[in-house]
mmCIF file of C-alpha atoms in Angstrom:
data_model
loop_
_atom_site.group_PDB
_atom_site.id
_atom_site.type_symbol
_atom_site.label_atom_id
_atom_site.label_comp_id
_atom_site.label_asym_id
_atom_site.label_seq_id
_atom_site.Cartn_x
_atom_site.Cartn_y
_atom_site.Cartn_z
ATOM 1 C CA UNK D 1 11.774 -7.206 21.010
ATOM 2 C CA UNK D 2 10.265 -5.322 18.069
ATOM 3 C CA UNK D 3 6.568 -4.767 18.190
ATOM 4 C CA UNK D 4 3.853 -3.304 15.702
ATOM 5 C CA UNK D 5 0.815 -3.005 17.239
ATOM 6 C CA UNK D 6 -2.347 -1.584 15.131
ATOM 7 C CA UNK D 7 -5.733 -0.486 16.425
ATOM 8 C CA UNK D 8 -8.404 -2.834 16.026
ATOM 9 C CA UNK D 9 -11.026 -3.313 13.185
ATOM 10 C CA UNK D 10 -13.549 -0.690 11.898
ATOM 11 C CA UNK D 11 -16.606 -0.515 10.071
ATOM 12 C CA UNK D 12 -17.363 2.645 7.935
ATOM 13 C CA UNK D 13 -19.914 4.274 5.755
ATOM 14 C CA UNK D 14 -18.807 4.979 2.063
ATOM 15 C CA UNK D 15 -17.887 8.484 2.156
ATOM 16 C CA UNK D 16 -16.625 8.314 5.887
ATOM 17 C CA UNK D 17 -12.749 8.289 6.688
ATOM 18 C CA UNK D 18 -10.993 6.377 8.915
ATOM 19 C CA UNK D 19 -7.634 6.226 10.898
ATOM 20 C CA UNK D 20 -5.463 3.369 12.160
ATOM 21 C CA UNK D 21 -2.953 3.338 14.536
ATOM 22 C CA UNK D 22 0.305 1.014 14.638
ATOM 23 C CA UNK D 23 2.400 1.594 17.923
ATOM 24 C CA UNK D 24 6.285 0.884 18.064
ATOM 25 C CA UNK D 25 8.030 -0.674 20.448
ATOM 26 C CA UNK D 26 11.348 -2.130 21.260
ATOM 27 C CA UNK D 27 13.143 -0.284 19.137
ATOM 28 C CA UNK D 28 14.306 3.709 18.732
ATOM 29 C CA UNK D 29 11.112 5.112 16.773
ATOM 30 C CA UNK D 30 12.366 8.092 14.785
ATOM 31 C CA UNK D 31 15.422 5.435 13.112
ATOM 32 C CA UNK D 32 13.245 3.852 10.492
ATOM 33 C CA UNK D 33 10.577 4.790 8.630
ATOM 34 C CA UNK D 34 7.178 2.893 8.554
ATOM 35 C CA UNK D 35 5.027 1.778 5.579
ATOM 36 C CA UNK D 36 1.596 0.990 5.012
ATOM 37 C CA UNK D 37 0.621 -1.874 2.874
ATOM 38 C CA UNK D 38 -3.104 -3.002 2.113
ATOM 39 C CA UNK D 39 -4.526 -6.250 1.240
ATOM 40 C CA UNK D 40 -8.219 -7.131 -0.238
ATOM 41 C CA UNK D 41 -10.068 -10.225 1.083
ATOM 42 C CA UNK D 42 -9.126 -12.910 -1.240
ATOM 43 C CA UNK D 43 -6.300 -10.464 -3.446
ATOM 44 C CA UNK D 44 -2.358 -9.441 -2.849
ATOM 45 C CA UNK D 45 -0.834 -6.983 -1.342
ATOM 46 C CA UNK D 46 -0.423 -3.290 -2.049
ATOM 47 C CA UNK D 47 2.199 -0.816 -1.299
ATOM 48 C CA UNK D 48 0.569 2.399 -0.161
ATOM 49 C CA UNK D 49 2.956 4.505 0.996
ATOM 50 C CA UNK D 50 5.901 5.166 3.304
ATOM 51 C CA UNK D 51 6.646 7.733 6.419
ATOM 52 C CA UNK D 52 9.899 8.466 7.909
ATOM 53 C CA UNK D 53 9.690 8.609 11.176
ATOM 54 C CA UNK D 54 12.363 11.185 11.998
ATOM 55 C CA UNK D 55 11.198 13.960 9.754
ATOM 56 C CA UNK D 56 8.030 13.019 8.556
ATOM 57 C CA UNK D 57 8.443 13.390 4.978
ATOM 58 C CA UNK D 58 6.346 10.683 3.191
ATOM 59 C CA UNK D 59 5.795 8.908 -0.388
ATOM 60 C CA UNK D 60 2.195 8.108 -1.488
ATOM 61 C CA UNK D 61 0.751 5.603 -4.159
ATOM 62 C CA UNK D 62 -0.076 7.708 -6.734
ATOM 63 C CA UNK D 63 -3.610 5.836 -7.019
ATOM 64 C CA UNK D 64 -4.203 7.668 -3.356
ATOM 65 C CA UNK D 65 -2.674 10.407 -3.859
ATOM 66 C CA UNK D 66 -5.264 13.102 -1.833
ATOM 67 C CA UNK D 67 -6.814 10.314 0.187
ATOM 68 C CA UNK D 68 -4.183 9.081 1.926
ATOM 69 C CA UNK D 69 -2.752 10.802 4.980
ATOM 70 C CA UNK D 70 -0.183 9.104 7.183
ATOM 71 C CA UNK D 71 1.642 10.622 10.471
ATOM 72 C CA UNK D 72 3.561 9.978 12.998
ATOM 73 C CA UNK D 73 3.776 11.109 17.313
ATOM 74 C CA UNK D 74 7.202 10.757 18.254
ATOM 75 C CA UNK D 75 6.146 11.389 21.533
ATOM 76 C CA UNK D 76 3.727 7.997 21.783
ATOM 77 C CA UNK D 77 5.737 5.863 18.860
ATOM 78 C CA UNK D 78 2.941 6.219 17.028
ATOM 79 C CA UNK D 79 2.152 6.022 12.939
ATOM 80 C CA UNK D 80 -1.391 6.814 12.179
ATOM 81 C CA UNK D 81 -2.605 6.376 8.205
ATOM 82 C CA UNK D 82 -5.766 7.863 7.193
ATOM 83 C CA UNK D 83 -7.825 6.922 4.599
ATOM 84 C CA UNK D 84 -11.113 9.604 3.662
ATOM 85 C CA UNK D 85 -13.490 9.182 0.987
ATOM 86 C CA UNK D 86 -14.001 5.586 1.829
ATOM 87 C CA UNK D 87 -15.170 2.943 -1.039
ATOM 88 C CA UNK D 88 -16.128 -0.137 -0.957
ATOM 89 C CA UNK D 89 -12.829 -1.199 -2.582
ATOM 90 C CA UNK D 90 -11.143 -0.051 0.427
ATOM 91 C CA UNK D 91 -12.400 -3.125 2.481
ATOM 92 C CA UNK D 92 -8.897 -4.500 3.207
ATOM 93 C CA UNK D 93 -6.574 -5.534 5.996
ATOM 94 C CA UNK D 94 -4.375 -2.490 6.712
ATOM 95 C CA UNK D 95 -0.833 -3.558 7.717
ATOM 96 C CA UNK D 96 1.696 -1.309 9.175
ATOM 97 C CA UNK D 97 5.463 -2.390 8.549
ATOM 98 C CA UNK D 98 9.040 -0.899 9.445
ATOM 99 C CA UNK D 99 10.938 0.158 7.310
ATOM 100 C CA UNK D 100 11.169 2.445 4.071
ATOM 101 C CA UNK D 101 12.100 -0.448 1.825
ATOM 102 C CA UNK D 102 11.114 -3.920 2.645
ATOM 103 C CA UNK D 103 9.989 -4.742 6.127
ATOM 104 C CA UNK D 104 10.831 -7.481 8.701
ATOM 105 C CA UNK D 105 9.199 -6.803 11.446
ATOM 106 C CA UNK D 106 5.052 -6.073 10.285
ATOM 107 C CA UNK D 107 2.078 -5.473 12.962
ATOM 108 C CA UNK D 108 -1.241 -7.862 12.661
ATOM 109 C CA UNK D 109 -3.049 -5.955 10.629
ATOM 110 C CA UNK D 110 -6.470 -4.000 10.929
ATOM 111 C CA UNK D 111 -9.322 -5.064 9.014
ATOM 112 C CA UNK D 112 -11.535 -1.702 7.754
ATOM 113 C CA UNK D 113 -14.957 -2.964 6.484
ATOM 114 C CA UNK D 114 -16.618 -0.299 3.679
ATOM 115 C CA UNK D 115 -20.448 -1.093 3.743
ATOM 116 C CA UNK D 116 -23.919 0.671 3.457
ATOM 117 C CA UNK F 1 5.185 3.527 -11.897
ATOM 118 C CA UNK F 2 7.166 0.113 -11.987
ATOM 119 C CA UNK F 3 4.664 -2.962 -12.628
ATOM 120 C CA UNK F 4 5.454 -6.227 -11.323
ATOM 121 C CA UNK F 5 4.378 -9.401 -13.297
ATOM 122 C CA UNK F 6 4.897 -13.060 -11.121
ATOM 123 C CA UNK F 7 5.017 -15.943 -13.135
ATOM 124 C CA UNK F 8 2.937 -18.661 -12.872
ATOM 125 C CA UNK F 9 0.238 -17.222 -10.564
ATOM 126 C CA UNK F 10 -0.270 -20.734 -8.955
ATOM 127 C CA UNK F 11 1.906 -23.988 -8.843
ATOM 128 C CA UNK F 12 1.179 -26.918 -7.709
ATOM 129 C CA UNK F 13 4.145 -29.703 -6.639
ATOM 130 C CA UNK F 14 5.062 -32.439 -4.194
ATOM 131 C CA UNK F 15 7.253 -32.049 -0.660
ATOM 132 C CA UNK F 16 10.970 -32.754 -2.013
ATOM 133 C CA UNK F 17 10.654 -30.509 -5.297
ATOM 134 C CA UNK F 18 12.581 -27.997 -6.959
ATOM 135 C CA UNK F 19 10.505 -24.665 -7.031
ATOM 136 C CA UNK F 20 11.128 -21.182 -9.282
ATOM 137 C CA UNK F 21 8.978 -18.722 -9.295
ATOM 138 C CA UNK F 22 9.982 -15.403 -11.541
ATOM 139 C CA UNK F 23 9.423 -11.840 -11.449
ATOM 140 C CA UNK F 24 10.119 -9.539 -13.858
ATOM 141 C CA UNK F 25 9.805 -5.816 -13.677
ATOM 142 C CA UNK F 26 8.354 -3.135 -16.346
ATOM 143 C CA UNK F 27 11.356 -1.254 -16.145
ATOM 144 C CA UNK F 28 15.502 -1.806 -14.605
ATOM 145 C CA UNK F 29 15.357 -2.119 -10.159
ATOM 146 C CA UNK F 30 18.634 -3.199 -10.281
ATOM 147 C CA UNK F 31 19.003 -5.154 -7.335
ATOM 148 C CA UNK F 32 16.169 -3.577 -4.950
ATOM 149 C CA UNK F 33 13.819 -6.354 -5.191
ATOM 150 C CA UNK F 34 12.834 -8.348 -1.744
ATOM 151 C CA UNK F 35 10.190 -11.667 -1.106
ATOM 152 C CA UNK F 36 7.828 -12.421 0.939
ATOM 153 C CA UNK F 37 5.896 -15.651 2.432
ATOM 154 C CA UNK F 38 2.600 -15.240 3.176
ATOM 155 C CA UNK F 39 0.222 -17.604 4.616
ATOM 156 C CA UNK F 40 -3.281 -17.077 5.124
ATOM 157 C CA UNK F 41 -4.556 -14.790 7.709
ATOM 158 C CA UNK F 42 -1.274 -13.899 9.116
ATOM 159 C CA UNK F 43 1.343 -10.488 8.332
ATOM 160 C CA UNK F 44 3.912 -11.389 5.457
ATOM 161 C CA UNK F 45 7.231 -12.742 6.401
ATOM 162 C CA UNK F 46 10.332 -11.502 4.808
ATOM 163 C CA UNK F 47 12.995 -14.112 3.012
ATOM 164 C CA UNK F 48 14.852 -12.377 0.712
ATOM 165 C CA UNK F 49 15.927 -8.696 0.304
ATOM 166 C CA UNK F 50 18.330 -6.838 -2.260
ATOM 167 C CA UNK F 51 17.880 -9.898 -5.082
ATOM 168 C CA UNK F 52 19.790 -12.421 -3.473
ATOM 169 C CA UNK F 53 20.506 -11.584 0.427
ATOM 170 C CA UNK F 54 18.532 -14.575 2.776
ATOM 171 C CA UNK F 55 16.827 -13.007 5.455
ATOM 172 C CA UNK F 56 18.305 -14.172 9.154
ATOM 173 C CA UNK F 57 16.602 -17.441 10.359
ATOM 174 C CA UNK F 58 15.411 -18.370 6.928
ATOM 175 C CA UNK F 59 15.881 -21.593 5.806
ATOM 176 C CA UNK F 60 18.844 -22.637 3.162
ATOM 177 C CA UNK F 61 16.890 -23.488 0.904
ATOM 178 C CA UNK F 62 15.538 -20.766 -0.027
ATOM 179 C CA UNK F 63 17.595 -18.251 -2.547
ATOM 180 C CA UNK F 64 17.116 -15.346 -4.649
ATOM 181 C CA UNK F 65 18.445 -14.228 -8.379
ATOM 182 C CA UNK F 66 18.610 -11.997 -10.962
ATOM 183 C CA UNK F 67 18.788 -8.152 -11.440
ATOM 184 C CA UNK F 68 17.475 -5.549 -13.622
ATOM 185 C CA UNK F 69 14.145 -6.402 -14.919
ATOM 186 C CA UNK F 70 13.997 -10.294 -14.319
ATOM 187 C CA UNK F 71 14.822 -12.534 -10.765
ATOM 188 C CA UNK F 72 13.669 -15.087 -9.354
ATOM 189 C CA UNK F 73 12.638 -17.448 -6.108
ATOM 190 C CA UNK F 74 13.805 -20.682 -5.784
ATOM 191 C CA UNK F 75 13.049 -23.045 -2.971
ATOM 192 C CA UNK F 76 15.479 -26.440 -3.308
ATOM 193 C CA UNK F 77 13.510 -29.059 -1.710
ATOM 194 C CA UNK F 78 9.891 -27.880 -1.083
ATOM 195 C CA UNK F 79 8.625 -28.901 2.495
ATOM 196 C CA UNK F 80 5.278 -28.780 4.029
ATOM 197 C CA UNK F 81 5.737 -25.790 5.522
ATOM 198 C CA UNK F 82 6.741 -23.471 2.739
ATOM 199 C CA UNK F 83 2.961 -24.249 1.198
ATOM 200 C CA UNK F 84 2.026 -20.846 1.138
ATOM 201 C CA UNK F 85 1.320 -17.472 -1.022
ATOM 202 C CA UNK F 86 4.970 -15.506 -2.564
ATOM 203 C CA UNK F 87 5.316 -12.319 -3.366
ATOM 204 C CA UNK F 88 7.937 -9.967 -5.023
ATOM 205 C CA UNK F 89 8.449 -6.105 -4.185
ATOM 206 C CA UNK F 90 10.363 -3.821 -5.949
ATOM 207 C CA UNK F 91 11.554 -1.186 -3.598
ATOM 208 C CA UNK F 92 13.690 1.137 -6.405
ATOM 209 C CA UNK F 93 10.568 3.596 -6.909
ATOM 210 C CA UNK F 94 8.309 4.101 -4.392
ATOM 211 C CA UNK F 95 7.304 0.060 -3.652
ATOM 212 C CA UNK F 96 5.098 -2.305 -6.162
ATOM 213 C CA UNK F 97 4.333 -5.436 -4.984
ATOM 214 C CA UNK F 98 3.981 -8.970 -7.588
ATOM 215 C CA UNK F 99 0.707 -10.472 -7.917
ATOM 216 C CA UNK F 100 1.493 -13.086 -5.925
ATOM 217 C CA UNK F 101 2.478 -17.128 -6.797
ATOM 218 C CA UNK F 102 0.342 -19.603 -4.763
ATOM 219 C CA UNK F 103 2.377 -22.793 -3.915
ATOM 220 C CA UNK F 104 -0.495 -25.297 -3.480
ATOM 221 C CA UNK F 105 0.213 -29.296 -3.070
ATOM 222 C CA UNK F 106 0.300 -31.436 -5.793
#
């Protein structure tokens, strides 16, 4: 069965960076892309970008544009997004999901906690 | 970028009702608009994608409209279960999510 599986939560410094991890499973990796969607405690969700998996190209939110990094190891089935320049409006849960367009199958999310 | 505007942002009603909930978009998606259930603390869950295409294993009675700028998200008969956040995404440009509706019991 399909699987998303993301790295567990993280606490960062304003300024810092920080990376999160959402493994594939069940499924041939490099066949679908995999976005990255954010959602503030208590607010709805938002679309941050997109990866494809098979040649790596990706699409950023413009409002991250130069912040944002995401990746992929085809090797592991791996997507990686990484977020530097850390704010305290970056305390979200960070959801991985497959798929360039809209997503079925979504991992659990990883909180990333922005504090002083 | 394409803006996203749910209508109402919260709505409250009784197990058996009729529900709508509408998007509209700032600018023509055609038909590349999908929704999501969300419920609190868990992933979203996909229901419907190109406008009007049900998701497998959802429920019946829940369809999708519209196309363009304006669709929307009807649920026939409400049932305790479907109490729960909906959003809309427009996947045409890049993706934009709605603001969410809350469906909260009367």
């Amino acid at each position: 069965q399909v699987q998303l599986v993301q790295s567990g939560a993280e606490v960062k410094k304003p300024g810092a960076s920080v990376k999160v991890s959402c493994k594939a499973s069940g499924y041939t990796f490099t066949s679908y892309g995999i976005s990255w969607v954010r959602q503030a405690p208590g607010q709805g969700l938002e679309w941050m970008g997109w990866i494809s998996a098979y040649n790596g190209n990706t699409n950023y939110a413009q409002k991250l544009q130069g912040r944002v990094t995401m990746t992929t190891d085809t090797s592991t089935s791996t997507a990686y997004m990484e977020l530097r320049s850390l704010r305290s409006d970056d305390t979200a849960v960070y959801y991985c999901a497959r798929g360039q367009e809209y997503s079925y199958y979504w991992g659990q999310g990883t909180l990333v906690t922005v504090s002083s | 970028d394409i803006q996203m505007t749910q209508s109402p942002s919260t709505l409250s009603a009784s197990v058996g009702d009729r529900v709508t909930i509408t998007c509209r978009a700032s600018q023509s998606i055609s038909s590349w608009l999908a929704w999501y259930q969300q419920k609190p603390g868990k992933a979203p869950k996909l229901l419907i994608y190109k406008a009007s295409s049900l998701e497998s294993g959802v429920p019946s009675r829940f369809s999708g409209s519209g196309s363009g700028t304006e669709f929307t998200l009807t649920i026939s008969s409400l049932q305790p279960d479907d109490f729960a956040t909906y959003y809309c995404q427009q996947y045409n440009t890049q993706g934009t999510f709605g603001q969410g509706t809350k469906v909260e019991i009367k």
